[in-house]
Amino acid sequence: FLDHDITFTPLFNNEEGSGIKCCDDKTGQPLRDVQHPACFPIEIPTTDPFYQKYNQTCMHFIRSLPGKQTDCSFGYGEQSNQITHFHDASNVYGSSEEDAKELKDASEGLLKIENRKGRQLLPYDKDAGCGIPEEIRIRENLDCFRAG
């Protein structure tokens, strides 16, 4: 949990801003003909004890965006970070005032919660691009929680 407070590596996106797909959601196979250059799909054996239950034989793996050189010259790609490097709970409360206002209950300053099936949970992230492929989200009735 702590490492998510200090690192969030940016990834390549498609021109329209959606995530890059390295695997075909219908067949579960790596996309070979129209594969993005940043894709490095991980093939999963059909006999894998966990993933065979989900008929998944491919895992999306996308190369991270290279950061610029400290002197702004060309050279080897450097890793970059999208969030603060401080242990400040930004992965919970966000890295900006705008994020914090969206995540916190205005009256008490605590995280917003929703009651679902008798449990207090974080609100769902309404954006579709939370990292779970759409076919799996629909089939398994999954959603991602909204947090920093």
N, CA and C atoms as an extended XYZ file, in Angstrom:
444
Properties=species:S:1:pos:R:3:atomname:S:1:resname:S:1:resid:I:1 pbc="F F F"
N         0.822       -1.189        0.000 N   PHE     1
C         0.000        0.000        0.000 CA  PHE     1
C         0.870        1.259        0.000 C   PHE     1
N         1.947        1.217        0.756 N   LEU     2
C         2.798        2.388        0.884 CA  LEU     2
C         3.432        2.794       -0.442 C   LEU     2
N         3.812        1.813       -1.277 N   ASP     3
C         4.445        2.182       -2.546 CA  ASP     3
C         3.492        2.945       -3.456 C   ASP     3
N         2.183        2.728       -3.317 N   HIS     4
C         1.208        3.460       -4.142 CA  HIS     4
C         1.073        4.916       -3.690 C   HIS     4
N         1.607        5.246       -2.535 N   ASP     5
C         1.578        6.623       -2.052 CA  ASP     5
C         2.705        7.458       -2.664 C   ASP     5
N         3.724        6.796       -3.209 N   ILE     6
C         4.869        7.544       -3.726 CA  ILE     6
C         5.151        7.303       -5.204 C   ILE     6
N         4.452        6.349       -5.844 N   THR     7
C         4.705        6.097       -7.262 CA  THR     7
C         3.414        5.876       -8.037 C   THR     7
N         3.325        6.491       -9.182 N   PHE     8
C         2.244        6.262      -10.140 CA  PHE     8
C         2.836        6.548      -11.505 C   PHE     8
N         3.238        5.505      -12.195 N   THR     9
C         3.939        5.636      -13.461 CA  THR     9
C         2.952        5.886      -14.599 C   THR     9
N         3.158        6.949      -15.376 N   PRO    10
C         2.258        7.212      -16.506 CA  PRO    10
C         2.475        6.201      -17.627 C   PRO    10
N         1.370        5.841      -18.299 N   LEU    11
C         1.422        4.883      -19.400 CA  LEU    11
C         0.973        5.552      -20.694 C   LEU    11
N         1.336        4.939      -21.816 N   PHE    12
C         0.854        5.400      -23.110 CA  PHE    12
C        -0.654        5.220      -23.174 C   PHE    12
N        -1.344        6.121      -23.888 N   ASN    13
C        -2.774        6.020      -24.169 CA  ASN    13
C        -2.983        6.135      -25.664 C   ASN    13
N        -4.174        5.749      -26.122 N   ASN    14
C        -4.550        5.976      -27.514 CA  ASN    14
C        -4.806        7.451      -27.727 C   ASN    14
N        -4.933        7.860      -28.983 N   GLU    15
C        -5.154        9.274      -29.305 CA  GLU    15
C        -6.385        9.838      -28.616 C   GLU    15
N        -7.448        9.019      -28.479 N   GLU    16
C        -8.664        9.505      -27.838 CA  GLU    16
C        -8.584        9.469      -26.313 C   GLU    16
N        -7.439        9.051      -25.770 N   GLY    17
C        -7.222        9.072      -24.327 CA  GLY    17
C        -7.554        7.787      -23.613 C   GLY    17
N        -8.075        6.799      -24.328 N   SER    18
C        -8.402        5.524      -23.680 CA  SER    18
C        -7.148        4.672      -23.556 C   SER    18
N        -7.222        3.685      -22.696 N   GLY    19
C        -6.090        2.798      -22.496 CA  GLY    19
C        -5.811        1.930      -23.713 C   GLY    19
N        -4.582        1.534      -23.861 N   ILE    20
C        -4.167        0.693      -24.979 CA  ILE    20
C        -4.500       -0.753      -24.651 C   ILE    20
N        -5.022       -1.463      -25.629 N   LYS    21
C        -5.320       -2.883      -25.463 CA  LYS    21
C        -4.254       -3.691      -26.177 C   LYS    21
N        -3.690       -4.632      -25.468 N   CYS    22
C        -2.700       -5.532      -26.053 CA  CYS    22
C        -3.301       -6.904      -26.326 C   CYS    22
N        -4.492       -7.147      -25.769 N   CYS    23
C        -5.152       -8.437      -25.889 CA  CYS    23
C        -6.564       -8.234      -26.427 C   CYS    23
N        -7.042       -9.204      -27.184 N   ASP    24
C        -8.406       -9.172      -27.705 CA  ASP    24
C        -9.348       -9.614      -26.592 C   ASP    24
N       -10.302       -8.749      -26.220 N   ASP    25
C       -11.226       -9.066      -25.130 CA  ASP    25
C       -12.117      -10.271      -25.446 C   ASP    25
N       -12.404      -10.501      -26.722 N   LYS    26
C       -13.291      -11.610      -27.089 CA  LYS    26
C       -12.565      -12.948      -27.111 C   LYS    26
N       -11.375      -12.963      -27.709 N   THR    27
C       -10.660      -14.236      -27.851 CA  THR    27
C        -9.683      -14.491      -26.710 C   THR    27
N        -9.291      -13.432      -26.007 N   GLY    28
C        -8.305      -13.595      -24.945 CA  GLY    28
C        -6.891      -13.770      -25.464 C   GLY    28
N        -6.687      -13.566      -26.753 N   GLN    29
C        -5.375      -13.747      -27.367 CA  GLN    29
C        -4.690      -12.394      -27.564 C   GLN    29
N        -3.353      -12.387      -27.629 N   PRO    30
C        -2.650      -11.130      -27.909 CA  PRO    30
C        -3.050      -10.572      -29.272 C   PRO    30
N        -3.197       -9.257      -29.353 N   LEU    31
C        -3.454       -8.598      -30.638 CA  LEU    31
C        -2.123       -8.537      -31.379 C   LEU    31
N        -2.057       -9.136      -32.523 N   ARG    32
C        -0.794       -9.171      -33.250 CA  ARG    32
C        -0.805       -8.235      -34.465 C   ARG    32
N        -1.939       -8.142      -35.152 N   ASP    33
C        -1.990       -7.350      -36.386 CA  ASP    33
C        -2.038       -5.852      -36.135 C   ASP    33
N        -2.719       -5.424      -35.078 N   VAL    34
C        -2.895       -3.996      -34.809 CA  VAL    34
C        -2.306       -3.611      -33.451 C   VAL    34
N        -1.247       -4.252      -33.090 N   GLN    35
C        -0.663       -4.036      -31.766 CA  GLN    35
C         0.060       -2.688      -31.683 C   GLN    35
N        -0.195       -1.959      -30.620 N   HIS    36
C         0.476       -0.684      -30.365 CA  HIS    36
C         1.950       -0.966      -30.059 C   HIS    36
N         2.854       -0.095      -30.471 N   PRO    37
C         4.288       -0.338      -30.215 CA  PRO    37
C         4.657       -0.398      -28.736 C   PRO    37
N         3.807        0.146      -27.850 N   ALA    38
C         4.104        0.100      -26.416 CA  ALA    38
C         3.584       -1.177      -25.759 C   ALA    38
N         2.900       -2.038      -26.530 N   CYS    39
C         2.348       -3.289      -25.983 CA  CYS    39
C         3.408       -4.382      -25.902 C   CYS    39
N         3.413       -5.041      -24.790 N   PHE    40
C         4.218       -6.234      -24.592 CA  PHE    40
C         3.354       -7.252      -23.846 C   PHE    40
N         2.336       -7.827      -24.541 N   PRO    41
C         1.384       -8.698      -23.851 CA  PRO    41
C         2.067       -9.920      -23.248 C   PRO    41
N         1.548      -10.331      -22.123 N   ILE    42
C         2.054      -11.519      -21.439 CA  ILE    42
C         1.084      -12.655      -21.738 C   ILE    42
N         1.568      -13.682      -22.402 N   GLU    43
C         0.719      -14.829      -22.714 CA  GLU    43
C         0.618      -15.730      -21.490 C   GLU    43
N        -0.605      -16.146      -21.200 N   ILE    44
C        -0.884      -16.981      -20.033 CA  ILE    44
C        -1.244      -18.379      -20.531 C   ILE    44
N        -0.612      -19.413      -20.012 N   PRO    45
C        -0.951      -20.772      -20.464 CA  PRO    45
C        -2.419      -21.110      -20.178 C   PRO    45
N        -3.033      -21.858      -21.069 N   THR    46
C        -4.435      -22.249      -20.882 CA  THR    46
C        -4.625      -23.117      -19.649 C   THR    46
N        -3.535      -23.678      -19.139 N   THR    47
C        -3.612      -24.535      -17.953 CA  THR    47
C        -3.350      -23.778      -16.652 C   THR    47
N        -3.206      -22.449      -16.723 N   ASP    48
C        -2.947      -21.663      -15.513 CA  ASP    48
C        -4.081      -21.887      -14.510 C   ASP    48
N        -3.744      -22.269      -13.256 N   PRO    49
C        -4.793      -22.618      -12.284 CA  PRO    49
C        -5.724      -21.462      -11.916 C   PRO    49
N        -5.267      -20.223      -12.003 N   PHE    50
C        -6.134      -19.090      -11.667 CA  PHE    50
C        -6.878      -18.576      -12.895 C   PHE    50
N        -6.139      -18.229      -13.942 N   TYR    51
C        -6.725      -17.552      -15.096 CA  TYR    51
C        -7.573      -18.460      -15.983 C   TYR    51
N        -7.393      -19.788      -15.912 N   GLN    52
C        -8.209      -20.663      -16.758 CA  GLN    52
C        -9.687      -20.571      -16.402 C   GLN    52
N        -9.998      -20.215      -15.146 N   LYS    53
C       -11.398      -20.044      -14.731 CA  LYS    53
C       -12.057      -18.901      -15.489 C   LYS    53
N       -11.259      -17.933      -15.917 N   TYR    54
C       -11.772      -16.750      -16.604 CA  TYR    54
C       -11.507      -16.787      -18.106 C   TYR    54
N       -10.993      -17.918      -18.580 N   ASN    55
C       -10.674      -18.081      -20.000 CA  ASN    55
C        -9.749      -16.960      -20.485 C   ASN    55
N        -8.825      -16.539      -19.616 N   GLN    56
C        -7.895      -15.471      -19.969 CA  GLN    56
C        -6.530      -16.068      -20.277 C   GLN    56
N        -6.068      -15.822      -21.501 N   THR    57
C        -4.764      -16.340      -21.917 CA  THR    57
C        -3.809      -15.222      -22.317 C   THR    57
N        -4.187      -13.996      -22.005 N   CYS    58
C        -3.347      -12.853      -22.343 CA  CYS    58
C        -3.526      -11.773      -21.286 C   CYS    58
N        -2.430      -11.154      -20.870 N   MET    59
C        -2.473      -10.064      -19.893 CA  MET    59
C        -1.881       -8.815      -20.540 C   MET    59
N        -2.636       -7.718      -20.464 N   HIS    60
C        -2.143       -6.448      -21.009 CA  HIS    60
C        -0.882       -6.028      -20.253 C   HIS    60
N         0.132       -5.644      -20.989 N   PHE    61
C         1.325       -5.060      -20.376 CA  PHE    61
C         1.775       -3.942      -21.298 C   PHE    61
N         1.742       -2.726      -20.790 N   ILE    62
C         2.056       -1.549      -21.593 CA  ILE    62
C         3.282       -0.856      -21.023 C   ILE    62
N         4.208       -0.539      -21.893 N   ARG    63
C         5.428        0.158      -21.488 CA  ARG    63
C         5.075        1.538      -20.936 C   ARG    63
N         5.790        1.963      -19.915 N   SER    64
C         5.530        3.279      -19.324 CA  SER    64
C         6.065        4.390      -20.224 C   SER    64
N         5.477        5.568      -20.069 N   LEU    65
C         5.952        6.733      -20.818 CA  LEU    65
C         7.343        7.113      -20.335 C   LEU    65
N         8.245        7.416      -21.243 N   PRO    66
C         9.575        7.847      -20.792 CA  PRO    66
C         9.533        9.285      -20.289 C   PRO    66
N        10.263        9.539      -19.249 N   GLY    67
C        10.406       10.903      -18.748 CA  GLY    67
C        11.547       11.592      -19.484 C   GLY    67
N        11.558       12.908      -19.418 N   LYS    68
C        12.609       13.644      -20.123 CA  LYS    68
C        13.912       13.598      -19.325 C   LYS    68
N        15.007       13.830      -20.018 N   GLN    69
C        16.301       13.923      -19.365 CA  GLN    69
C        16.315       15.177      -18.490 C   GLN    69
N        17.063       15.163      -17.416 N   THR    70
C        17.087       16.326      -16.521 CA  THR    70
C        17.601       17.585      -17.208 C   THR    70
N        18.438       17.410      -18.242 N   ASP    71
C        18.934       18.582      -18.977 CA  ASP    71
C        18.158       18.819      -20.276 C   ASP    71
N        17.008       18.136      -20.427 N   CYS    72
C        16.119       18.269      -21.599 CA  CYS    72
C        16.760       17.825      -22.911 C   CYS    72
N        17.818       17.042      -22.849 N   SER    73
C        18.435       16.532      -24.066 CA  SER    73
C        17.850       15.145      -24.377 C   SER    73
N        18.163       14.626      -25.577 N   PHE    74
C        17.742       13.279      -25.930 CA  PHE    74
C        18.689       12.288      -25.290 C   PHE    74
N        18.192       11.097      -25.012 N   GLY    75
C        19.024       10.057      -24.415 CA  GLY    75
C        18.135        8.910      -23.982 C   GLY    75
N        18.630        8.139      -23.062 N   TYR    76
C        17.852        7.017      -22.556 CA  TYR    76
C        16.604        7.537      -21.846 C   TYR    76
N        15.524        6.759      -21.960 N   GLY    77
C        14.293        7.140      -21.278 CA  GLY    77
C        14.449        7.041      -19.772 C   GLY    77
N        13.938        7.999      -19.076 N   GLU    78
C        13.946        8.001      -17.614 CA  GLU    78
C        12.524        7.745      -17.120 C   GLU    78
N        12.393        7.147      -15.960 N   GLN    79
C        11.072        6.922      -15.383 CA  GLN    79
C        10.538        8.240      -14.827 C   GLN    79
N         9.232        8.428      -14.943 N   SER    80
C         8.620        9.616      -14.365 CA  SER    80
C         7.518        9.183      -13.405 C   SER    80
N         7.037       10.121      -12.645 N   ASN    81
C         6.060        9.851      -11.603 CA  ASN    81
C         4.945       10.883      -11.705 C   ASN    81
N         3.677       10.435      -11.622 N   GLN    82
C         2.552       11.341      -11.758 CA  GLN    82
C         2.061       11.893      -10.425 C   GLN    82
N         2.565       11.392       -9.324 N   ILE    83
C         2.097       11.880       -8.018 CA  ILE    83
C         3.280       12.325       -7.173 C   ILE    83
N         2.969       12.859       -6.010 N   THR    84
C         4.037       13.351       -5.128 CA  THR    84
C         4.897       12.191       -4.637 C   THR    84
N         6.119       12.479       -4.293 N   HIS    85
C         7.016       11.448       -3.777 CA  HIS    85
C         7.034       11.452       -2.246 C   HIS    85
N         6.077       12.124       -1.640 N   PHE    86
C         5.991       12.192       -0.184 CA  PHE    86
C         5.024       11.134        0.340 C   PHE    86
N         5.244       10.680        1.554 N   HIS    87
C         4.286        9.806        2.244 CA  HIS    87
C         3.191       10.711        2.800 C   HIS    87
N         2.214       11.045        1.955 N   ASP    88
C         1.197       12.021        2.338 CA  ASP    88
C        -0.230       11.507        2.153 C   ASP    88
N        -0.381       10.209        1.919 N   ALA    89
C        -1.688        9.586        1.695 CA  ALA    89
C        -2.372       10.125        0.437 C   ALA    89
N        -1.591       10.590       -0.541 N   SER    90
C        -2.181       11.096       -1.780 CA  SER    90
C        -2.886        9.988       -2.554 C   SER    90
N        -2.510        8.724       -2.320 N   ASN    91
C        -3.219        7.627       -2.978 CA  ASN    91
C        -4.613        7.436       -2.394 C   ASN    91
N        -4.885        8.032       -1.251 N   VAL    92
C        -6.209        7.984       -0.635 CA  VAL    92
C        -6.953        9.287       -0.888 C   VAL    92
N        -6.331       10.415       -0.582 N   TYR    93
C        -6.985       11.722       -0.624 CA  TYR    93
C        -6.722       12.526       -1.889 C   TYR    93
N        -5.871       12.033       -2.797 N   GLY    94
C        -5.562       12.745       -4.024 CA  GLY    94
C        -4.329       13.621       -3.883 C   GLY    94
N        -3.856       14.113       -5.018 N   SER    95
C        -2.646       14.940       -5.045 CA  SER    95
C        -2.949       16.412       -5.265 C   SER    95
N        -4.228       16.758       -5.292 N   SER    96
C        -4.589       18.155       -5.509 CA  SER    96
C        -5.799       18.512       -4.646 C   SER    96
N        -6.020       19.805       -4.491 N   GLU    97
C        -7.201       20.280       -3.749 CA  GLU    97
C        -8.478       19.790       -4.431 C   GLU    97
N        -8.462       19.815       -5.753 N   GLU    98
C        -9.636       19.374       -6.525 CA  GLU    98
C        -9.965       17.914       -6.229 C   GLU    98
N        -8.939       17.042       -6.239 N   ASP    99
C        -9.152       15.630       -5.911 CA  ASP    99
C        -9.695       15.474       -4.495 C   ASP    99
N        -9.074       16.169       -3.550 N   ALA   100
C        -9.475       16.047       -2.151 CA  ALA   100
C       -10.930       16.472       -1.955 C   ALA   100
N       -11.343       17.545       -2.613 N   LYS   101
C       -12.737       18.003       -2.493 CA  LYS   101
C       -13.705       16.968       -3.046 C   LYS   101
N       -13.305       16.299       -4.112 N   GLU   102
C       -14.165       15.292       -4.729 CA  GLU   102
C       -14.248       14.019       -3.868 C   GLU   102
N       -13.192       13.724       -3.132 N   LEU   103
C       -13.129       12.485       -2.363 CA  LEU   103
C       -13.620       12.611       -0.925 C   LEU   103
N       -13.568       13.821       -0.369 N   LYS   104
C       -13.926       14.007        1.036 CA  LYS   104
C       -15.355       14.491        1.199 C   LYS   104
N       -15.963       14.083        2.294 N   ASP   105
C       -17.275       14.584        2.687 CA  ASP   105
C       -17.069       16.008        3.196 C   ASP   105
N       -17.759       16.964        2.634 N   ALA   106
C       -17.540       18.377        2.957 CA  ALA   106
C       -17.842       18.704        4.416 C   ALA   106
N       -18.768       18.000        5.031 N   SER   107
C       -19.170       18.355        6.391 CA  SER   107
C       -18.169       17.896        7.449 C   SER   107
N       -17.533       16.747        7.251 N   GLU   108
C       -16.636       16.212        8.286 CA  GLU   108
C       -15.190       16.062        7.836 C   GLU   108
N       -14.934       16.156        6.531 N   GLY   109
C       -13.577       16.002        6.036 CA  GLY   109
C       -13.114       14.558        5.929 C   GLY   109
N       -14.015       13.607        6.198 N   LEU   110
C       -13.681       12.194        6.058 CA  LEU   110
C       -13.919       11.759        4.614 C   LEU   110
N       -13.393       10.602        4.252 N   LEU   111
C       -13.646       10.090        2.915 CA  LEU   111
C       -15.129        9.842        2.706 C   LEU   111
N       -15.587       10.119        1.494 N   LYS   112
C       -16.972        9.803        1.156 CA  LYS   112
C       -17.129        8.284        1.152 C   LYS   112
N       -18.280        7.825        1.599 N   ILE   113
C       -18.574        6.393        1.569 CA  ILE   113
C       -19.980        6.186        1.043 C   ILE   113
N       -20.229        4.992        0.561 N   GLU   114
C       -21.554        4.581        0.130 CA  GLU   114
C       -21.879        3.274        0.830 C   GLU   114
N       -23.118        3.136        1.260 N   ASN   115
C       -23.559        1.892        1.883 CA  ASN   115
C       -24.071        0.955        0.797 C   ASN   115
N       -23.413       -0.198        0.686 N   ARG   116
C       -23.818       -1.211       -0.283 CA  ARG   116
C       -23.852       -2.559        0.392 C   ARG   116
N       -25.023       -3.177        0.331 N   LYS   117
C       -25.199       -4.511        0.905 CA  LYS   117
C       -24.749       -4.556        2.358 C   LYS   117
N       -25.076       -3.503        3.103 N   GLY   118
C       -24.754       -3.462        4.521 CA  GLY   118
C       -23.305       -3.148        4.842 C   GLY   118
N       -22.543       -2.744        3.845 N   ARG   119
C       -21.122       -2.433        4.060 CA  ARG   119
C       -20.845       -1.001        3.651 C   ARG   119
N       -19.920       -0.358        4.352 N   GLN   120
C       -19.501        0.990        3.991 CA  GLN   120
C       -18.284        0.875        3.076 C   GLN   120
N       -18.438        1.344        1.830 N   LEU   121
C       -17.396        1.225        0.827 CA  LEU   121
C       -17.140        2.574        0.180 C   LEU   121
N       -15.964        2.712       -0.427 N   LEU   122
C       -15.669        3.908       -1.206 CA  LEU   122
C       -16.633        3.976       -2.384 C   LEU   122
N       -16.930        5.176       -2.872 N   PRO   123
C       -17.793        5.279       -4.055 CA  PRO   123
C       -17.109        4.646       -5.262 C   PRO   123
N       -17.919        4.168       -6.198 N   TYR   124
C       -17.358        3.615       -7.428 CA  TYR   124
C       -16.836        4.736       -8.311 C   TYR   124
N       -15.797        4.425       -9.053 N   ASP   125
C       -15.246        5.346      -10.043 CA  ASP   125
C       -16.152        5.271      -11.261 C   ASP   125
N       -16.722        6.379      -11.648 N   LYS   126
C       -17.677        6.388      -12.761 CA  LYS   126
C       -16.980        6.339      -14.119 C   LYS   126
N       -15.664        6.577      -14.151 N   ASP   127
C       -14.919        6.508      -15.407 CA  ASP   127
C       -14.715        5.049      -15.790 C   ASP   127
N       -14.877        4.744      -17.061 N   ALA   128
C       -14.768        3.360      -17.524 CA  ALA   128
C       -13.326        2.864      -17.549 C   ALA   128
N       -12.345        3.759      -17.571 N   GLY   129
C       -10.960        3.341      -17.741 CA  GLY   129
C       -10.231        3.048      -16.456 C   GLY   129
N       -10.780        2.209      -15.613 N   CYS   130
C       -10.143        1.979      -14.310 CA  CYS   130
C        -9.165        0.810      -14.322 C   CYS   130
N        -8.911        0.232      -15.478 N   GLY   131
C        -7.900       -0.812      -15.552 CA  GLY   131
C        -8.449       -2.207      -15.741 C   GLY   131
N        -9.730       -2.420      -15.497 N   ILE   132
C       -10.332       -3.724      -15.725 CA  ILE   132
C       -10.941       -3.702      -17.122 C   ILE   132
N       -10.563       -4.631      -17.996 N   PRO   133
C       -11.160       -4.638      -19.335 CA  PRO   133
C       -12.689       -4.685      -19.255 C   PRO   133
N       -13.342       -3.944      -20.153 N   GLU   134
C       -14.800       -3.783      -20.095 CA  GLU   134
C       -15.539       -5.112      -20.105 C   GLU   134
N       -15.099       -6.059      -20.924 N   GLU   135
C       -15.785       -7.362      -20.992 CA  GLU   135
C       -15.768       -8.062      -19.635 C   GLU   135
N       -14.640       -8.001      -18.939 N   ILE   136
C       -14.528       -8.649      -17.622 CA  ILE   136
C       -15.362       -7.885      -16.601 C   ILE   136
N       -15.344       -6.540      -16.662 N   ARG   137
C       -16.156       -5.735      -15.728 CA  ARG   137
C       -17.633       -6.098      -15.840 C   ARG   137
N       -18.116       -6.252      -17.083 N   ILE   138
C       -19.533       -6.574      -17.300 CA  ILE   138
C       -19.825       -8.001      -16.866 C   ILE   138
N       -18.996       -8.952      -17.321 N   ARG   139
C       -19.221      -10.371      -17.023 CA  ARG   139
C       -19.182      -10.651      -15.522 C   ARG   139
N       -18.224      -10.043      -14.817 N   GLU   140
C       -18.048      -10.308      -13.389 CA  GLU   140
C       -18.748       -9.280      -12.500 C   GLU   140
N       -19.428       -8.295      -13.131 N   ASN   141
C       -20.102       -7.220      -12.403 CA  ASN   141
C       -19.131       -6.513      -11.447 C   ASN   141
N       -18.006       -6.074      -11.996 N   LEU   142
C       -16.965       -5.426      -11.211 CA  LEU   142
C       -16.902       -3.938      -11.530 C   LEU   142
N       -16.494       -3.165      -10.570 N   ASP   143
C       -16.198       -1.747      -10.756 CA  ASP   143
C       -15.007       -1.399       -9.881 C   ASP   143
N       -14.372       -0.290      -10.202 N   CYS   144
C       -13.249        0.183       -9.396 CA  CYS   144
C       -13.726        1.248       -8.424 C   CYS   144
N       -13.055        1.339       -7.305 N   PHE   145
C       -13.387        2.356       -6.314 CA  PHE   145
C       -12.670        3.658       -6.660 C   PHE   145
N       -13.285        4.768       -6.288 N   ARG   146
C       -12.693        6.091       -6.505 CA  ARG   146
C       -11.825        6.429       -5.297 C   ARG   146
N       -10.586        6.739       -5.564 N   ALA   147
C        -9.654        7.150       -4.506 CA  ALA   147
C        -8.584        8.018       -5.144 C   ALA   147
N        -7.660        8.525       -4.340 N   GLY   148
C        -6.605        9.404       -4.831 CA  GLY   148
C        -5.696        8.722       -5.781 C   GLY   148
